[in-house]
Short mmCIF file of C-alpha atoms in Angstrom, two decimals:
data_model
loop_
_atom_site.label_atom_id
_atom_site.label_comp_id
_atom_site.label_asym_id
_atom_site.label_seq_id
_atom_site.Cartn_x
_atom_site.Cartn_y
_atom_site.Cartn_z
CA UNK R 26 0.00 0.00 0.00
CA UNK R 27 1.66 3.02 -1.21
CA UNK R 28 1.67 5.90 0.69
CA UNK R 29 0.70 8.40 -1.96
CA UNK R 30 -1.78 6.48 -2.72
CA UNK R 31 -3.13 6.27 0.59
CA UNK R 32 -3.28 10.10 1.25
CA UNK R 33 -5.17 10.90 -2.45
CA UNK R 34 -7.52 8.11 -1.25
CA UNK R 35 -7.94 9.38 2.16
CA UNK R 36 -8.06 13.14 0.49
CA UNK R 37 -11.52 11.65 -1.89
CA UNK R 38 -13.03 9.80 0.88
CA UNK R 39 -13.10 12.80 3.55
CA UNK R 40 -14.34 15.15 0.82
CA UNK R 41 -17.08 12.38 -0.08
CA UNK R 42 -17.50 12.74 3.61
CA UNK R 43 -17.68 16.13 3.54
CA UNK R 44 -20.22 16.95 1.28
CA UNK R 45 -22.06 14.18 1.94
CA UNK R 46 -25.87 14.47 1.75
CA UNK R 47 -26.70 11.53 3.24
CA UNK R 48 -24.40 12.67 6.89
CA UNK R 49 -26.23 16.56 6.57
CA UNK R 50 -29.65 14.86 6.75
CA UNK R 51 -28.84 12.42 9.39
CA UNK R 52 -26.98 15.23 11.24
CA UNK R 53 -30.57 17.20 11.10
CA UNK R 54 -32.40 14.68 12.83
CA UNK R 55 -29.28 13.79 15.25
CA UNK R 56 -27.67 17.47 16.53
CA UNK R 57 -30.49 19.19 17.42
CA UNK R 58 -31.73 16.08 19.98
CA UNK R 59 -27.91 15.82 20.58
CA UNK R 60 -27.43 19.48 21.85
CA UNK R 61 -30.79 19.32 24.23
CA UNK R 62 -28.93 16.30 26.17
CA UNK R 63 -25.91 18.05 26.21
CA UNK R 64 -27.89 21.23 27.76
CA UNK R 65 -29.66 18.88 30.10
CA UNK R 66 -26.75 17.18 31.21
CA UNK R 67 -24.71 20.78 32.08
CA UNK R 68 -27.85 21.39 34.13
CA UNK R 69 -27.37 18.14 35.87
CA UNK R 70 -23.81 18.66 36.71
CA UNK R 71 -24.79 22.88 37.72
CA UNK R 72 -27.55 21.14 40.30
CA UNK R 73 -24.96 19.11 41.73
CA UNK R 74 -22.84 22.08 42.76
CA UNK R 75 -25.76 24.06 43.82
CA UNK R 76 -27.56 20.91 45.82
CA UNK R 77 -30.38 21.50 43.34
CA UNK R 78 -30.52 18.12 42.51
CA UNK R 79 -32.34 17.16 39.08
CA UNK R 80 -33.50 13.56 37.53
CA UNK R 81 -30.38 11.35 36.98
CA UNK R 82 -31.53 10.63 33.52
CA UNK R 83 -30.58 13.89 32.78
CA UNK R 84 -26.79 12.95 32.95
CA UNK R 85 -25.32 11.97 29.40
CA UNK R 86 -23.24 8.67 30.93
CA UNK R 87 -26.33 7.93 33.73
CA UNK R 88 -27.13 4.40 33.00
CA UNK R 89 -30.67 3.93 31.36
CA UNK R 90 -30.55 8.00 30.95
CA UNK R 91 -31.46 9.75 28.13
CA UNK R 92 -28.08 9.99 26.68
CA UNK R 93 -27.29 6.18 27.23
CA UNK R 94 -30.23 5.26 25.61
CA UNK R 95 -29.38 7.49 22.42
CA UNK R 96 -25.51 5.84 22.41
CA UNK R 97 -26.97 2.54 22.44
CA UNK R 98 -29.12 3.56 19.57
CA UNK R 99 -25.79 5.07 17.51
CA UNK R 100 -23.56 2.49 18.41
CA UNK R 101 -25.94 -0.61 17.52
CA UNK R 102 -26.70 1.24 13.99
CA UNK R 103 -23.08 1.88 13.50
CA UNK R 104 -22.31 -2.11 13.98
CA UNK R 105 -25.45 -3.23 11.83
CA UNK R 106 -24.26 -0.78 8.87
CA UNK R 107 -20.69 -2.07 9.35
CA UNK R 108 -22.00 -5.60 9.30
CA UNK R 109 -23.88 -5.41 6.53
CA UNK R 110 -20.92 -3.60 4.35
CA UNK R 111 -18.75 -6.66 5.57
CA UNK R 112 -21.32 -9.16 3.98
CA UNK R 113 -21.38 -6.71 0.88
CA UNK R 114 -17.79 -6.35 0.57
CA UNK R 115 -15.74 -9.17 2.08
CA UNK R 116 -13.34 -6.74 3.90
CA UNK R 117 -12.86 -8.08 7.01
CA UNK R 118 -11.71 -4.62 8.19
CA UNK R 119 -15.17 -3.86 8.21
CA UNK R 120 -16.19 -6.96 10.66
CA UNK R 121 -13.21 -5.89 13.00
CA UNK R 122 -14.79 -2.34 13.22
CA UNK R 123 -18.28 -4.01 13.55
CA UNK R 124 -18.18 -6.15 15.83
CA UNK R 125 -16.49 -3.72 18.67
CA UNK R 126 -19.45 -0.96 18.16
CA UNK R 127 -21.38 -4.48 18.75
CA UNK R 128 -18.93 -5.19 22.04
CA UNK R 129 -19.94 -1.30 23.32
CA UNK R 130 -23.42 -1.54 22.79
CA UNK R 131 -23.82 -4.96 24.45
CA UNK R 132 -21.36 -3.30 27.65
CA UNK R 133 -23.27 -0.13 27.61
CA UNK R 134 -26.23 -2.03 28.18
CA UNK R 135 -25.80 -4.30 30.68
CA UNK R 136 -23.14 -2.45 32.44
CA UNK R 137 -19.84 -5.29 31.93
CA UNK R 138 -16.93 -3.17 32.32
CA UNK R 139 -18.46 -1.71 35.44
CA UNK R 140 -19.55 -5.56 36.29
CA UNK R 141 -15.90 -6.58 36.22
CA UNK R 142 -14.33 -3.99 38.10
CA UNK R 143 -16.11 -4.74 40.92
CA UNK R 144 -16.14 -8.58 40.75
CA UNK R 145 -11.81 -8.22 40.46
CA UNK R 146 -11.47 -5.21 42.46
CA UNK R 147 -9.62 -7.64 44.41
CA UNK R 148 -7.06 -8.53 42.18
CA UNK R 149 -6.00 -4.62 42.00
CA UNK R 150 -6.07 -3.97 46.21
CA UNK R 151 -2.66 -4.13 46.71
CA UNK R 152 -1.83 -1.19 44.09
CA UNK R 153 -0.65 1.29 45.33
CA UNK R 154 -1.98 3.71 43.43
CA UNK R 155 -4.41 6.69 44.34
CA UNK R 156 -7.18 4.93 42.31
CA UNK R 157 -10.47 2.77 43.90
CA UNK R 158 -9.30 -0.97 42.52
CA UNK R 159 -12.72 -1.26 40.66
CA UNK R 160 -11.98 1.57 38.49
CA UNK R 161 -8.46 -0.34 37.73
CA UNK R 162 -10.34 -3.17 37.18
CA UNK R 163 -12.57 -1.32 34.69
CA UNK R 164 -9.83 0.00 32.94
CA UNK R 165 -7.71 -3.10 32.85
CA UNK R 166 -11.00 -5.01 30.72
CA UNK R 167 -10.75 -1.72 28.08
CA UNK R 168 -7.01 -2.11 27.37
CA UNK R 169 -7.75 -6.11 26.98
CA UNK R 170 -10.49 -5.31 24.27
CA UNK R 171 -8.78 -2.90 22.48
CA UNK R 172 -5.88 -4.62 22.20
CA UNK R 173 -7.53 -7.51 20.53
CA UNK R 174 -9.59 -4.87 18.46
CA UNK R 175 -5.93 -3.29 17.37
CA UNK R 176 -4.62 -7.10 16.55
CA UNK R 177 -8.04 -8.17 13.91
CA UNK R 178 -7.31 -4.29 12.84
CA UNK R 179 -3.77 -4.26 12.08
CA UNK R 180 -3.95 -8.06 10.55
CA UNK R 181 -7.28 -6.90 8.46
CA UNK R 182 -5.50 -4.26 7.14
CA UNK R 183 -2.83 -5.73 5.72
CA UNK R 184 -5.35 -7.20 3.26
CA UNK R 185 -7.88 -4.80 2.75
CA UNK R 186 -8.71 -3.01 -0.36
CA UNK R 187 -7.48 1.22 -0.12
CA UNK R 188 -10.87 1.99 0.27
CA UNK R 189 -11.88 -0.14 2.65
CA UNK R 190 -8.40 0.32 4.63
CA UNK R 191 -9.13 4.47 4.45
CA UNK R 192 -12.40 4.12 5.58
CA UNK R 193 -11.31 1.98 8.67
CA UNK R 194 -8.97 3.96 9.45
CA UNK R 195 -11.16 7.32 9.73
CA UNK R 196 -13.90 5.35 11.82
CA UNK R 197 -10.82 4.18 14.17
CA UNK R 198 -9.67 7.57 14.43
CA UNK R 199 -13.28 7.89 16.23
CA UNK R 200 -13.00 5.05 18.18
CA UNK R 201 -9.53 6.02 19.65
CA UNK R 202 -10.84 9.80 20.71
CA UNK R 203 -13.92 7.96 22.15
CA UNK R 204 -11.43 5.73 24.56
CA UNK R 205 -9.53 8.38 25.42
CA UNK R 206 -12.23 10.25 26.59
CA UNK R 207 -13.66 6.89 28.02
CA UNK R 208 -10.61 5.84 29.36
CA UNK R 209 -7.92 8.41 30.00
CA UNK R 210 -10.20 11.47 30.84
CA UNK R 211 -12.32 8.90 33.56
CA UNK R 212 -9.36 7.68 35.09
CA UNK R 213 -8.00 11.79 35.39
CA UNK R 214 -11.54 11.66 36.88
CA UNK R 215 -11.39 9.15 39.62
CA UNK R 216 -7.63 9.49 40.06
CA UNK R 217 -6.83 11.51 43.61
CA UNK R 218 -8.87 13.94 45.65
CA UNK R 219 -10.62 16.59 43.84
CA UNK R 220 -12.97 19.54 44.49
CA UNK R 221 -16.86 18.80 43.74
CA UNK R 222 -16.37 21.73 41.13
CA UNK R 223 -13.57 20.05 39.39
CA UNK R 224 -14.82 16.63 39.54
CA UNK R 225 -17.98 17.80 37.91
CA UNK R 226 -16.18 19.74 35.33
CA UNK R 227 -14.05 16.46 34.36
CA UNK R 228 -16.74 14.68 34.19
CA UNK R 229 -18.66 16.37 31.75
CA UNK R 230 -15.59 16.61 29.73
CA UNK R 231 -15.31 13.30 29.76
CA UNK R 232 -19.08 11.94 28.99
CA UNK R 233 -19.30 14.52 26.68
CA UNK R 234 -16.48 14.02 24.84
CA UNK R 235 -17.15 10.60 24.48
CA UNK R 236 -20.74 11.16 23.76
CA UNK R 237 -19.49 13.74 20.88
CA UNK R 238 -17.36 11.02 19.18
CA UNK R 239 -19.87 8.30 19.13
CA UNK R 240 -22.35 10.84 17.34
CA UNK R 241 -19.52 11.83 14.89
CA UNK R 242 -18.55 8.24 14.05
CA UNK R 243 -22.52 7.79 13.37
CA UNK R 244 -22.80 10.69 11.19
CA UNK R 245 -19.41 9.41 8.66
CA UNK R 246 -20.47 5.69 8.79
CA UNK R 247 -23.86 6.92 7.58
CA UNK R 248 -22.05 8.81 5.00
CA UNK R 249 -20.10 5.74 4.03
CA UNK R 250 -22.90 3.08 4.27
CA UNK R 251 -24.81 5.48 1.71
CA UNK R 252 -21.39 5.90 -0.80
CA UNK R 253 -21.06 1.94 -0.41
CA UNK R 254 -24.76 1.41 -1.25
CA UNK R 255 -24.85 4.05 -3.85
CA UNK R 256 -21.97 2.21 -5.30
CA UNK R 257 -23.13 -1.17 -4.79
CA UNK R 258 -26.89 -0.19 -6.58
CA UNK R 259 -25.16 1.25 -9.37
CA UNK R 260 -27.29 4.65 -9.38
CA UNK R 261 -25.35 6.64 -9.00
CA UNK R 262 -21.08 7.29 -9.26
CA UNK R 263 -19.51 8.18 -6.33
CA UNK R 264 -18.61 12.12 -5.92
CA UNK R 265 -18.52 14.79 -3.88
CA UNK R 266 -22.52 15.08 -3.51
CA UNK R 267 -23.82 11.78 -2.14
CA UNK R 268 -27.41 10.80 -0.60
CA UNK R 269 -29.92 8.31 -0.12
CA UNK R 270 -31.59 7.33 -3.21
CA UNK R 271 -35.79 6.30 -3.48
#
């Protein structure tokens, strides 16, 4: 895989992206619903500081909230869309990629990382580290996944079609700011003694973040899923201006 190569296909797929009809009409229904959880969820964290306590639900990372329930939604339509462009195309790349948005919406769900840490917050006791062992525990289990995620990446890619390859590698891109946010930003969160003010700030940094990346990673595999189907169909060619055809 050539490098120049790479970067001219990378350059056509992110201005497909771009100007993608298909990702501004999903992006109508999505952002608007999107920024109202957001706005509820600053609210949340303001009635914290203030004792004016409002409905948990209202917290973007509360489980069975309103903003759980919506990431469930995004991250379930992002594995079906990915699954069914595997079955289309063959490129396993697309199956590694699928089958982890499957992994988050199954552990978003029923709560698995949080599951684990507490059933081998044992096994981390003895750390000495200013960090509850369950939250080790919780991190440990992400590290595990994503390292077999980066393993069926990395070998997937070495046989994948440019296209395919580009377009994994954009989606990853998502999935690695998600995890940091997930992962970096909630151990920053949990790690020491903070203020209630600063703990509440982190932690809307850190659900929202998250929460941002899942909803961008929707909006460009809808724009892909609608190039690939477009393609597929033959009703179109591929350009700058894509959408769902009737």
């Amino acid at each position: 895989m050539q490098p120049r190569a790479l970067f001219r296909e990378a350059d056509s797929v992110l201005t497909e992206i771009a100007f993608s009809r298909s990702l501004r009409t999903a992006a109508l229904f999505l952002l608007p619903y999107a920024g109202v959880l957001v706005g509820l969820d600053v609210a949340a964290h303001y009635g914290e500081l203030t004792e004016a306590h409002l409905p948990v639900q209202f917290f973007l990372a509360s489980d069975g909230g309103f903003g759980e329930w919506l990431e469930y939604s995004l991250t379930f339509a992002i594995a079906a869309m990915l699954l069914v462009m595997w079955r289309w195309d063959g490129a396993s790349v697309y199956l590694a990629n699928a089958l982890l948005f499957a992994w988050l919406t199954l552990d978003n769900s029923i709560e698995i990382h949080e599951r684990f840490g507490h059933a081998f917050a044992g096994a981390f006791a003895g750390w000495s580290l200013p960090v509850a062992p369950n939250d080790i525990g919780e991190a440990s289990l992400f590290l595990v996944i994503g390292a077999f995620w980066l393993i069926a990446l990395v070998a997937a890619l070495r046989h994948a079609r440019l296209r395919a390859a580009v377009e994994s590698l954009i989606l990853s891109g998502c999935i690695a700011a998600a995890a940091f946010f997930g992962v970096v930003v909630d151990l920053i969160v949990v790690w020491g003694a903070h203020t209630q003010a600063l703990i509440e700030v982190e932690t809307f940094i850190e659900d929202g973040g998250e929460f941002a990346m899942i909803c961008v990673a929707f909006l460009i595999q809808v724009a892909l899923f609608d190039a690939a189907w477009r393609g597929r169909s033959g009703r179109g060619v591929r350009g700058p201006e894509v959408g769902l055809s009737p």
